Short mmCIF file of C-alpha atoms in Angstrom, two decimals:
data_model
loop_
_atom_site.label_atom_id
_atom_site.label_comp_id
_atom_site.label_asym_id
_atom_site.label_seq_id
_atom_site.Cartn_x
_atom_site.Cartn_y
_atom_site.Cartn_z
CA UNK A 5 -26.52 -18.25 8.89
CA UNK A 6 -24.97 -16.88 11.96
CA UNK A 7 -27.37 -15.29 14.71
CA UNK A 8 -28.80 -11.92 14.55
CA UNK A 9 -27.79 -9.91 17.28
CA UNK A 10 -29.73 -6.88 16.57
CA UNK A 11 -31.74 -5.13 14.23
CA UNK A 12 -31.74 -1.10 14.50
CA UNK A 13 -35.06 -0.85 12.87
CA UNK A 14 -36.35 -1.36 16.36
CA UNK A 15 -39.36 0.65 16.88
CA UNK A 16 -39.03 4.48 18.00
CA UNK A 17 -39.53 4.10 22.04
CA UNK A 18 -36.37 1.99 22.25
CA UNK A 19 -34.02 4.19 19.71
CA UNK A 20 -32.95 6.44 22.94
CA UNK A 21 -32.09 3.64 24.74
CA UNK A 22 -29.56 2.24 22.43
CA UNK A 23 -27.93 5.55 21.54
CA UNK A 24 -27.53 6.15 24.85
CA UNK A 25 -25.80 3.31 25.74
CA UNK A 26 -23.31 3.24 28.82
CA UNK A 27 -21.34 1.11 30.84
CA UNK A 28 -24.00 1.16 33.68
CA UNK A 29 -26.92 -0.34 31.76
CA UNK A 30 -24.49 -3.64 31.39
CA UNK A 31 -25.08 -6.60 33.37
CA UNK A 32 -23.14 -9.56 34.68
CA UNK A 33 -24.70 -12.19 32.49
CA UNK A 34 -23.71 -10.52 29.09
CA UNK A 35 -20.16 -9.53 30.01
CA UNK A 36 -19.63 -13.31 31.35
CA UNK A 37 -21.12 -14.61 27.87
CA UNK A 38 -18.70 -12.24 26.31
CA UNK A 39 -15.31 -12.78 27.71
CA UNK A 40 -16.25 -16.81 27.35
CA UNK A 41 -16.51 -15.67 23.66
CA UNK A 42 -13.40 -13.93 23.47
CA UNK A 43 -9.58 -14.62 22.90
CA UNK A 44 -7.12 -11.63 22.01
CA UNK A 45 -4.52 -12.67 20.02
CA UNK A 46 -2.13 -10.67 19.94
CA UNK A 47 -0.47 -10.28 15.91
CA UNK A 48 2.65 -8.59 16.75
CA UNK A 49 5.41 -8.29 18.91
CA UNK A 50 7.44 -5.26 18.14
CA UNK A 51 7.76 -2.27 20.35
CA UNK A 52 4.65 -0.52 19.81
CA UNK A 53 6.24 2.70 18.04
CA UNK A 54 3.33 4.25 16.11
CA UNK A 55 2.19 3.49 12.72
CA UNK A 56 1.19 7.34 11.96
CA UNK A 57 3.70 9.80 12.57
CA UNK A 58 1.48 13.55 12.02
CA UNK A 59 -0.27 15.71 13.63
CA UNK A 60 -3.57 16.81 12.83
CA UNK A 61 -2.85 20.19 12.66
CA UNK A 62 -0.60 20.07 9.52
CA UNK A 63 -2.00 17.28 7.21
CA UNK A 64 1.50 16.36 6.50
CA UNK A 65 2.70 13.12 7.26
CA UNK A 66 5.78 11.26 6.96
CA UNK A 67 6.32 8.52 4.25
CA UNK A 68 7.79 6.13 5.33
CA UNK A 69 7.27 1.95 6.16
CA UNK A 70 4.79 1.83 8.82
CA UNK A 71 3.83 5.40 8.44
CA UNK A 72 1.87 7.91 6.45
CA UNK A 73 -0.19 6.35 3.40
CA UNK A 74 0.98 6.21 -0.54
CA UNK A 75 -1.34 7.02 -2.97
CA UNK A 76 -0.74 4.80 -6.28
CA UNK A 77 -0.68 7.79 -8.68
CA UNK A 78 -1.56 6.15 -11.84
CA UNK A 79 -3.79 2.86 -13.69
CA UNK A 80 -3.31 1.07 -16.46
CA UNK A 81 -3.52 2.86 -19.36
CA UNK A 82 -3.77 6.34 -18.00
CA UNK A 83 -5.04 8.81 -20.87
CA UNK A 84 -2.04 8.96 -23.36
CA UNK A 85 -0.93 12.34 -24.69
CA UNK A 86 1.42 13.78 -22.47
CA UNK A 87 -0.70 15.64 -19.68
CA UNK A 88 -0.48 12.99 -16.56
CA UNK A 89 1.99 14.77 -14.89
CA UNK A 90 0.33 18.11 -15.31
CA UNK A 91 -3.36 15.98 -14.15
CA UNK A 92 -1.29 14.77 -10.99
CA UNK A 93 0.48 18.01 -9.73
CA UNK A 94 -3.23 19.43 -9.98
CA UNK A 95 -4.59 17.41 -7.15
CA UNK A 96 -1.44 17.12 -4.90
CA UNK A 97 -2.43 19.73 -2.70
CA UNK A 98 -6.06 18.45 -2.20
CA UNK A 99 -3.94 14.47 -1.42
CA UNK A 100 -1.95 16.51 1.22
CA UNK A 101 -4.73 18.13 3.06
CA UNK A 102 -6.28 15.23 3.42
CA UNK A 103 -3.08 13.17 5.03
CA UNK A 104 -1.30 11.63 1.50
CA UNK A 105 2.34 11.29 2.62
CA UNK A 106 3.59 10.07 -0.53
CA UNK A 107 2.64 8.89 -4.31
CA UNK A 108 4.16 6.33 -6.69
CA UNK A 109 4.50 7.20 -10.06
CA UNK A 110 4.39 5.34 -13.14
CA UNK A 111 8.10 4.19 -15.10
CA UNK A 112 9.13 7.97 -16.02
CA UNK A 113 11.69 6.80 -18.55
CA UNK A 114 11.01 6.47 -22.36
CA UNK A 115 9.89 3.19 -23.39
CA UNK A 116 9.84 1.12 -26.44
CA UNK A 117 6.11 2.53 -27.23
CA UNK A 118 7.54 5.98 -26.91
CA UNK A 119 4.39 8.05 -26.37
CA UNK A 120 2.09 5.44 -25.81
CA UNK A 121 3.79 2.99 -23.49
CA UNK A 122 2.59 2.65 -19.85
CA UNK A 123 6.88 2.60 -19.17
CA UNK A 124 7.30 -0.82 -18.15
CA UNK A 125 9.24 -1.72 -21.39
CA UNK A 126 12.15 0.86 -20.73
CA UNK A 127 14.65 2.08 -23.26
CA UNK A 128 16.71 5.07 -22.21
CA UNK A 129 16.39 5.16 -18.44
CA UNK A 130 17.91 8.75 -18.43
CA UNK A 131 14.90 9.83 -21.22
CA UNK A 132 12.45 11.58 -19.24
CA UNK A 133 10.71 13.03 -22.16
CA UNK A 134 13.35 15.54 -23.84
CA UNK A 135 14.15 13.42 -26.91
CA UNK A 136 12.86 12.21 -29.78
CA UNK A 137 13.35 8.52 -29.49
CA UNK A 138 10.96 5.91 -30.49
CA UNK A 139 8.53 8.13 -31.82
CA UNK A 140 7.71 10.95 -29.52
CA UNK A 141 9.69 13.55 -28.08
CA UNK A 142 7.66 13.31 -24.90
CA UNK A 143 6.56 10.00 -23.03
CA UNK A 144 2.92 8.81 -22.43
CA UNK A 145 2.77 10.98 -19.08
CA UNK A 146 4.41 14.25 -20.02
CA UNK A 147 8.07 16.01 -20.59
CA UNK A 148 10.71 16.18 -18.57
CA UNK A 149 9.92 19.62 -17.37
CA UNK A 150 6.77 19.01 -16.28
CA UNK A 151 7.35 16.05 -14.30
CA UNK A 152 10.16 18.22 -12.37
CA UNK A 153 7.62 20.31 -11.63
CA UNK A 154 5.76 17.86 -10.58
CA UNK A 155 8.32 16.61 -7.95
CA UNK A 156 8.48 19.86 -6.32
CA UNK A 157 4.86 20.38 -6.02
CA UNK A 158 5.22 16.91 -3.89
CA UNK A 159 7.54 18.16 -1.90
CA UNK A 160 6.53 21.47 -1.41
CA UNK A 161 3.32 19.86 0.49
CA UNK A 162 5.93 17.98 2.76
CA UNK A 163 5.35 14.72 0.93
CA UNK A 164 7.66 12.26 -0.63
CA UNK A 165 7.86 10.44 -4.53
CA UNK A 166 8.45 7.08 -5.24
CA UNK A 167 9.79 6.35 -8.89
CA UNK A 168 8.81 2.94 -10.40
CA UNK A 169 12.12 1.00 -11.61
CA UNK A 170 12.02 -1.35 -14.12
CA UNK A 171 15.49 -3.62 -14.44
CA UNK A 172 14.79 -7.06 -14.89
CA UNK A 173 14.46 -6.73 -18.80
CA UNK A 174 14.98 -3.71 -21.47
CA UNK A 175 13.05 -3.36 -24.85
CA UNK A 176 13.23 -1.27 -27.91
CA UNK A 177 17.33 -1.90 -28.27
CA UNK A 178 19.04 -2.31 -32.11
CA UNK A 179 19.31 -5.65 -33.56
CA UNK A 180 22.95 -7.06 -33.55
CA UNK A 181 25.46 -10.42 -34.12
CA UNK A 182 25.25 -12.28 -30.78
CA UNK A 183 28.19 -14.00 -29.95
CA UNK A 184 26.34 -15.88 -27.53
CA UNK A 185 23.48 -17.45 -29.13
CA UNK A 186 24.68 -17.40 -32.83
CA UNK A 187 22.17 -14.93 -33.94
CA UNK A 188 20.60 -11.80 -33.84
CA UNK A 189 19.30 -10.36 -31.02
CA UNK A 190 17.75 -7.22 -29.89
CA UNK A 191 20.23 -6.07 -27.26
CA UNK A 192 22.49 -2.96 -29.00
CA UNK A 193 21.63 -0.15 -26.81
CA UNK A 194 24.44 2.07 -27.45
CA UNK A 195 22.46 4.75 -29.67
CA UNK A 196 19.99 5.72 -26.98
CA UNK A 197 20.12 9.09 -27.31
CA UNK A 198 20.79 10.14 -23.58
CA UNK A 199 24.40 8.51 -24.29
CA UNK A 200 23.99 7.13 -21.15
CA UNK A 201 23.57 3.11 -19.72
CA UNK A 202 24.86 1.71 -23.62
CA UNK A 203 24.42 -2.00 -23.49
CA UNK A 204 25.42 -4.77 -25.68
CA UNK A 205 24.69 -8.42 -25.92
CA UNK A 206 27.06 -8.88 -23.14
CA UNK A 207 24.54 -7.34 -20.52
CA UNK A 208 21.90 -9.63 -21.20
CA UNK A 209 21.15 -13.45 -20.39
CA UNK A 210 22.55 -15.48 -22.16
CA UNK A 211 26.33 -14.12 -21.78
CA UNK A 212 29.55 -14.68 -20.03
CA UNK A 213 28.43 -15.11 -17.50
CA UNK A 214 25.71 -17.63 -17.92
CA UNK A 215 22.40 -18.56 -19.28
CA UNK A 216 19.98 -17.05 -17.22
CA UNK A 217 19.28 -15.73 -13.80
CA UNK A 218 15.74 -16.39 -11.59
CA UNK A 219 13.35 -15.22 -14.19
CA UNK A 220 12.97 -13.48 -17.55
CA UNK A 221 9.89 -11.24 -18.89
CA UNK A 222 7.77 -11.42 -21.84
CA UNK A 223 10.50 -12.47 -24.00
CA UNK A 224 12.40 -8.94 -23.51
CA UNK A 225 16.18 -8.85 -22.99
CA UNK A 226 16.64 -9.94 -19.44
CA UNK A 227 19.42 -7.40 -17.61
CA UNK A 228 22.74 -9.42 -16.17
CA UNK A 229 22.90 -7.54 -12.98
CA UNK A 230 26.22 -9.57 -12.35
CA UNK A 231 27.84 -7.91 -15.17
CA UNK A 232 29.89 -4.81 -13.79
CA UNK A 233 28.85 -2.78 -16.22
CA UNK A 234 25.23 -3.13 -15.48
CA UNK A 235 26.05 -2.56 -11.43
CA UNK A 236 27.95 0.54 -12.96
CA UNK A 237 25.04 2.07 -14.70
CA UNK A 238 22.20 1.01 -12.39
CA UNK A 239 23.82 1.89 -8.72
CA UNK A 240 27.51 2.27 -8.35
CA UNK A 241 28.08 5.56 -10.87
CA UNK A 242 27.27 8.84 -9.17
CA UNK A 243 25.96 9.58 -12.83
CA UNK A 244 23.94 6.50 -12.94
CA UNK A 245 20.46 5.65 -13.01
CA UNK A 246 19.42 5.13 -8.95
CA UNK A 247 21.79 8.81 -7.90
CA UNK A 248 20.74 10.62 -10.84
CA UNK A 249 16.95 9.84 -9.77
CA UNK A 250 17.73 10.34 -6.56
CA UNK A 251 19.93 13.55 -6.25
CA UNK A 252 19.42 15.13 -9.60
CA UNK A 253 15.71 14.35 -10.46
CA UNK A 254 14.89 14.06 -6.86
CA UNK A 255 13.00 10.72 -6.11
CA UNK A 256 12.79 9.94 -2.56
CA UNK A 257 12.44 6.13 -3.49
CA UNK A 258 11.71 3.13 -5.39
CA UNK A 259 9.32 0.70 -5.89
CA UNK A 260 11.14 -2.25 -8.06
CA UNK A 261 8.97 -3.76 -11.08
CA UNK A 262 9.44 -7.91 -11.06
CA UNK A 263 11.31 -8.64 -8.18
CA UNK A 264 11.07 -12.49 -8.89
CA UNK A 265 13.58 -11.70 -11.99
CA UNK A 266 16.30 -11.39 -10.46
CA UNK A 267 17.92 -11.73 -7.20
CA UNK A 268 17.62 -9.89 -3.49
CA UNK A 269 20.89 -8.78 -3.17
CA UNK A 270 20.47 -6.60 -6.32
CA UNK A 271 17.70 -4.57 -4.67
CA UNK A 272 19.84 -5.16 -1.45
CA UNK A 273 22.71 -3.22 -3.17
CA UNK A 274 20.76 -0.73 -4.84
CA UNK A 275 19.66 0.00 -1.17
CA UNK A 276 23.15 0.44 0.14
CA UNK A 277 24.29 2.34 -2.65
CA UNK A 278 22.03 4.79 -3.31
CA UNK A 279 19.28 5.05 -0.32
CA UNK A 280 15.62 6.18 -0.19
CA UNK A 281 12.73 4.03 0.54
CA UNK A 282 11.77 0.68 -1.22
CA UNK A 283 9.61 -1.50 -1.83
CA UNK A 284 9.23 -4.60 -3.81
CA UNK A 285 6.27 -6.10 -6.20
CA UNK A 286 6.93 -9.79 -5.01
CA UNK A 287 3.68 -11.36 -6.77
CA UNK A 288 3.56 -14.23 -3.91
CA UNK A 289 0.87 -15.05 -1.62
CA UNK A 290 2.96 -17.12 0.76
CA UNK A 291 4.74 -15.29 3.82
CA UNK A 292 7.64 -17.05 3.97
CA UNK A 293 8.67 -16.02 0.76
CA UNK A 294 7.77 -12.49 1.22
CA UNK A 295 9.15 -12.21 4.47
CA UNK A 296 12.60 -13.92 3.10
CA UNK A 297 12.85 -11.67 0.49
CA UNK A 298 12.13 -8.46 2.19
CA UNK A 299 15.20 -9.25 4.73
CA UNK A 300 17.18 -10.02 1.92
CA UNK A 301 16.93 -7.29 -0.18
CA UNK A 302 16.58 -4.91 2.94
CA UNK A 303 13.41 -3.69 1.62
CA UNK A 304 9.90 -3.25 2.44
CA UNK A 305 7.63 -5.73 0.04
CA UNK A 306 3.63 -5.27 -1.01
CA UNK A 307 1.84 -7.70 1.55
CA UNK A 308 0.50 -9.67 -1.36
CA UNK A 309 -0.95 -12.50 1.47
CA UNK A 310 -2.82 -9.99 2.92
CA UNK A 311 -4.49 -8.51 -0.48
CA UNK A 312 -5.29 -12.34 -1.02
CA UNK A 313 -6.74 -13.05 2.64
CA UNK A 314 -8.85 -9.97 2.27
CA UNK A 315 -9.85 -10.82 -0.74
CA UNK A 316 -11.25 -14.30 0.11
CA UNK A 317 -12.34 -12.34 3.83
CA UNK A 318 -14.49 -10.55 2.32
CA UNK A 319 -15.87 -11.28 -1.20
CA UNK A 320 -16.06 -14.97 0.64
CA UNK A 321 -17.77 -14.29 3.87
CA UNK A 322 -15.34 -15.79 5.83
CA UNK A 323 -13.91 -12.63 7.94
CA UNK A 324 -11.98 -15.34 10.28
CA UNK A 325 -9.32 -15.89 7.67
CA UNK A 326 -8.10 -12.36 8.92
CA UNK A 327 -6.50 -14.02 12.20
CA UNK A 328 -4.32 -16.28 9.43
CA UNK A 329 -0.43 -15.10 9.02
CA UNK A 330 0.30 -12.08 6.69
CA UNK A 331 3.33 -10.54 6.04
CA UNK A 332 2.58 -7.02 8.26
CA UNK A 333 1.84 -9.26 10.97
CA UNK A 334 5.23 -10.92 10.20
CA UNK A 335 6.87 -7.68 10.08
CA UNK A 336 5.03 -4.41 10.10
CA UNK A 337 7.93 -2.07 9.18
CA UNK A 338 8.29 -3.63 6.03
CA UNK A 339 4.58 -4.83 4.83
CA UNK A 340 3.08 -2.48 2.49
CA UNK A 341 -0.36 -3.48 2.46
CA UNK A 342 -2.91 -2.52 -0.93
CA UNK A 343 -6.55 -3.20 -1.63
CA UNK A 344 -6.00 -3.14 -5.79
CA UNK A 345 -3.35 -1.62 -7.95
CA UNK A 346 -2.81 -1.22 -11.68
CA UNK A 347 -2.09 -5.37 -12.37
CA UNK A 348 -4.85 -6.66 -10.37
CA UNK A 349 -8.71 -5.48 -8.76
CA UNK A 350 -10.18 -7.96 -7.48
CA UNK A 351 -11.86 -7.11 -4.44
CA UNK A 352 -15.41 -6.23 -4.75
CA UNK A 353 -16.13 -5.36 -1.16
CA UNK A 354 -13.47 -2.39 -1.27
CA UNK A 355 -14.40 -0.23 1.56
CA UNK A 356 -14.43 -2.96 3.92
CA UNK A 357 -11.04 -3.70 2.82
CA UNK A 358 -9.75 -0.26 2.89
CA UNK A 359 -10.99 0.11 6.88
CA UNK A 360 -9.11 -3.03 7.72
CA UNK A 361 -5.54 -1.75 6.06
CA UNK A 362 -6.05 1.92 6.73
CA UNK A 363 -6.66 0.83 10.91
CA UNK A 364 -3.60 -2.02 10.65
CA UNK A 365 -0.26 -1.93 10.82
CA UNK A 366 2.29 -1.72 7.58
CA UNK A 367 2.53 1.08 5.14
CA UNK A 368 -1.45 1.46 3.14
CA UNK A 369 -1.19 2.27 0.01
CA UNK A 370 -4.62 3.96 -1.46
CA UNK A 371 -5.43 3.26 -5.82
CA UNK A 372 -6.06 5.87 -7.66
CA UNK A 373 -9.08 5.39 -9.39
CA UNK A 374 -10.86 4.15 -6.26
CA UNK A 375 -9.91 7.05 -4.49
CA UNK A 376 -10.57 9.43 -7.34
CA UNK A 377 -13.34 7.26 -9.13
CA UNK A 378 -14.83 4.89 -7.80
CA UNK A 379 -15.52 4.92 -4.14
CA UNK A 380 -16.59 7.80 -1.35
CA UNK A 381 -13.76 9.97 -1.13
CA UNK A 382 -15.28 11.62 1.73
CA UNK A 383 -15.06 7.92 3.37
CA UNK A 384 -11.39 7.38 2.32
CA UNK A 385 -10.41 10.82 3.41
CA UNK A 386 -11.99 9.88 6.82
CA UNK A 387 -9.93 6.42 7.22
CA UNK A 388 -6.96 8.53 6.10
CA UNK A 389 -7.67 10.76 9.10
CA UNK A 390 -8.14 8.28 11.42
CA UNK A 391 -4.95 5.86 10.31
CA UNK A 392 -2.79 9.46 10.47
CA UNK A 393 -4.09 10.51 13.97
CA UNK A 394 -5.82 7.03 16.09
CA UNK A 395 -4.17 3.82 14.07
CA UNK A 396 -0.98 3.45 16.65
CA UNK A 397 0.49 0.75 18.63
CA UNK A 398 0.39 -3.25 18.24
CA UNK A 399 -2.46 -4.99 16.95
CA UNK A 400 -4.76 -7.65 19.05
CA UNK A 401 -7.68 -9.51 17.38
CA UNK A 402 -10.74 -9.09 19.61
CA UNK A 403 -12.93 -11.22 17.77
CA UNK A 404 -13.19 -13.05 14.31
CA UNK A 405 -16.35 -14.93 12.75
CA UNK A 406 -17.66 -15.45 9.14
CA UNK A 407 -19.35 -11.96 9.24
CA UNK A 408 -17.59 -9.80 12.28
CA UNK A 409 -14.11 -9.11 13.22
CA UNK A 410 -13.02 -6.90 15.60
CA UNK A 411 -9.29 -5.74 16.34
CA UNK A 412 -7.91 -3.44 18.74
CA UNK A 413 -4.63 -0.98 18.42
CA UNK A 414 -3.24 -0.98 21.41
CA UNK A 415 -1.98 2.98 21.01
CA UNK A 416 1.73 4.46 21.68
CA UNK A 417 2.82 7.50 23.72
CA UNK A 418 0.20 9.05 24.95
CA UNK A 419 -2.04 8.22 21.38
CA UNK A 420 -5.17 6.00 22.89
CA UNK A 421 -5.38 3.86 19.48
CA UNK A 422 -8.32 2.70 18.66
CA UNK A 423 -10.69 -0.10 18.06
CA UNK A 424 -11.93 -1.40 14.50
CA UNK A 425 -15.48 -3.24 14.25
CA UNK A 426 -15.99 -4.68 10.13
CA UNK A 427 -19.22 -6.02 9.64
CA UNK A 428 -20.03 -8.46 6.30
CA UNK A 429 -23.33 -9.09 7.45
CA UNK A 430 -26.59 -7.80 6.20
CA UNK A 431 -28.01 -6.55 9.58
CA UNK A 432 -26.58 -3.74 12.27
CA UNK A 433 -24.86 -5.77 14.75
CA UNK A 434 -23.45 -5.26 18.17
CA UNK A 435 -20.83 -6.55 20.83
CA UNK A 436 -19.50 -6.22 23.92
CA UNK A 437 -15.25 -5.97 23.84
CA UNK A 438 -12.36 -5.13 26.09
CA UNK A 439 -10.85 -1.62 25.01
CA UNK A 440 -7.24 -0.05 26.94
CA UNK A 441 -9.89 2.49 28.60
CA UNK A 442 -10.98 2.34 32.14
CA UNK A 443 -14.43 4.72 33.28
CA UNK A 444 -14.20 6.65 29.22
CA UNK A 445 -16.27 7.83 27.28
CA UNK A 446 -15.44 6.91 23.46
CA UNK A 447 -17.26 7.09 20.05
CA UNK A 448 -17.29 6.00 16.41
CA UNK A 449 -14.89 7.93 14.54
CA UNK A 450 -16.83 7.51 11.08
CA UNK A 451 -19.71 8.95 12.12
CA UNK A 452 -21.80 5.58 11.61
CA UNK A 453 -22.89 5.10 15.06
CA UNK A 454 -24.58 7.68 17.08
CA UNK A 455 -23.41 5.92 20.17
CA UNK A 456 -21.06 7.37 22.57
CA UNK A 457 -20.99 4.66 25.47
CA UNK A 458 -18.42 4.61 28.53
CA UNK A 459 -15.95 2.16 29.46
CA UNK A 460 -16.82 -0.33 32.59
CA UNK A 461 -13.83 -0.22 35.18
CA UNK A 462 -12.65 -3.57 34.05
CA UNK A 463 -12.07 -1.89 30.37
CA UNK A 464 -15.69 -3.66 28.41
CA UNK A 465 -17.74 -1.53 26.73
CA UNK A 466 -20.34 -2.55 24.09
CA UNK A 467 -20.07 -1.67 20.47
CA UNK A 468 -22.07 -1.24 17.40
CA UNK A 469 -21.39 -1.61 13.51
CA UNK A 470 -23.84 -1.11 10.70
CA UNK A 471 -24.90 -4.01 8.05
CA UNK A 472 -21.22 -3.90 4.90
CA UNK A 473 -19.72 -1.30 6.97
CA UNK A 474 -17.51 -1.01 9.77
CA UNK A 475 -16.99 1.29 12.92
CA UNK A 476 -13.76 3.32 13.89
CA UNK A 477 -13.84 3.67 18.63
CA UNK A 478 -11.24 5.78 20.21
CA UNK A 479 -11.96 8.51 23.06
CA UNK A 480 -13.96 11.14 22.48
CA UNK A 481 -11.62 13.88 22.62
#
């Protein structure tokens, strides 16, 4: 067990003492133990633009890699029934006000489960829930009217919409003679009932073209995207499926289902062709191959080595593996970092996790049901504020132990930044770091420390952070 530093049970007579902690109560001895303690390392090297791009006078923020926060509108297995749309344009204005920039929405497409699918096993990609096809008129979520309505709630409140796009595989297609396997397969989609995308056995794996490309799904048809007529249908056409989401329905981007299915340079076109923001679910824990892909495809990617660092940070008391690589230390603008999404939760310590991505760099994306469930929303809505209006600037680790770590963002154009103290430890604990700020007063932005101590001339100041929690410093302005 690591050291106790302090406990802030301490009896009555010394309470004022500690809450009104300055920079002129410090003394030689304990700053020279502390810098002998400390190393900054510095995590990135980019130009310092900011990571938040509001004000705090509007609540709106822009979406965008590096800047505002997504919410994940959706879990698995929503309520079926046809009312999530109409359940999400209800709280849009609330996510708004308190600094949502942009939500991701579930598949919107009809799906081989018609009303009941989740939309990950799409049909009719041009089906938004106006025909009756496999079963239901509407999808799981809702018709086609609503979820326009929908999208222009989101952007009436200055905020952006991500559409979910499945394309490594298809499902629910006609059975028909396969030239290229000698038997029947499931791959005659020319009676969807949009009239739109028909495919045959010659848009699917094996074909023509060959037997299969970097990964199929579940044992659904598996998409050529080297076939012209799939490039046709899914990017190229102004009718087709990425610019009729984009300038018809009005999606402002994509987040692609499976990128390990197929290659980069399909999301890499789809980029070129059609524009809007994107991001990739590249289920990898190593950088390298995050960081590859994301310049390949030109695309931000989900900073799966930081959900798994975190993960074993936290829930393994080992805060220290935070200083190891991660893929929006590798490249900020396009890491989009998560605590838990509809595939995988498991994180127990999720606060702690949330005040680490919602004070880093990369684009933080915010689940659902924690927000609306399970945790404090009056906690979230706090780190919101603060990411939106103090997270700015380039990152440098103050500190890093099994229980504490400590990082510092280093602010941009005129913003101060901030400093971030998490604490996995089961006591209140306390330490002396170098902030940007010379002769300032600062305080805890969360409202967990009542201490509002002043900056020595050489920049040290000591902080505080309660037992699980963490502790938000900027200047007290």
């Amino acid at each position: 067990m690591k050291k106790q530093i302090v406990k802030l049970y301490l009896i009555s007579a010394l309470t004022a003492f500690f809450y009104s902690c300055s920079s002129n109560e410090n003394t030689e001895s304990e700053i020279e133990a502390a810098n002998s303690k400390f190393k900054v390392i510095n995590v990135t090297n980019h130009d310092g633009r900011p990571f938040s791009t509001g004000t705090s006078t509007t609540g709106k923020y822009v979406a965008n890699p590096g800047g505002g926060v997504m919410m994940q509108a959706f879990y698995w297995d929503v309520p079926s029934g046809g009312n999530w749309w109409n359940t999400i344009n209800a709280k849009i204005t609330d996510w708004s006000n308190a600094g949502i920039g942009s939500i991701w929405l579930p598949p919107v497409s009809k799906a081989q489960n018609g009303a009941f699918s989740m939309g990950y096993d799409p049909t009719d990609y041009f089906d938004f829930g106006d025909y009756n096809q496999n079963g239901s008129v509407e999808t799981r979520f809702g018709s086609k009217t609503e979820l326009v309505s929908l999208i222009t709630k989101v952007h009436a409140e200055n905020m952006q919409v991500y559409a979910d796009i499945v394309i490594n595989h298809n499902s629910g297609g006609q059975s028909e003679a396969n030239p290229f396997t000698g038997t029947n397969t499931w791959t005659n989609f020319t009676g969807v009932a949009s009239g739109k995308f028909p495919r045959t056995s010659a848009d699917f794996y094996k074909n023509a073209y060959g037997n299969n490309d970097e990964g199929a799904f579940g044992g659904f048809p598996d998409l050529a995207h080297v076939v012209p007529n799939v490039q046709n249908w899914l990017w190229l056409r102004t009718d087709g499926v990425g610019k009729y989401y984009k300038n018809t329905m009005k999606f402002d981007g994509w987040r692609f289902d499976y990128v390990k299915g197929f290659g980069a340079w399909v999301v890499n076109a789809w980029n070129a062709n059609v524009g809007g923001f994107s991001v990739g679910e590249l289920w990898d824990s190593n950088v390298n191959v995050l960081n590859d892909w994301a310049n390949n495809a030109n695309s931000s990617v989900f900073d799966f080595a930081c959900y798994y660092k975190m993960n074993d940070a936290f829930d393994g008391n080992n805060l220290a593996l935070l200083n190891d690589d991660m893929m929006w230390k590798r490249n900020p603008y396009k890491a989009v970092t998560f605590v838990t999404n509809h595939d995988t939760d498991e994180i127990s310590n999720k606060l702690l996790a949330y005040s680490y991505i919602l004070t880093h760099e990369g684009y933080p994306t915010i689940f659902y049901r924690d927000y609306e469930e399970w945790l404090d929303k009056n906690k979230l809505n706090n780190l919101i504020w603060i990411h939106n209006n103090k997270a700015t600037g380039t990152t440098s680790i103050l500190y890093a132990d099994n229980d504490e770590y400590i990082a510092r963002r280093n602010g941009y154009n005129g913003n101060p930044g901030l400093v971030v103290y998490i604490n996995n430890s089961t006591s209140w604990q306390e330490r002396w770091i170098q902030t940007n700020w010379t002769n300032t007063q600062i305080k805890d932005f969360t409202g967990s420390s009542n201490w509002y101590p002043t900056t020595q001339a050489d920049q040290w100041v000591k902080i505080q952070c309660p037992p699980k929690g963490y502790t938000v410093w900027s200047i007290n302005n």
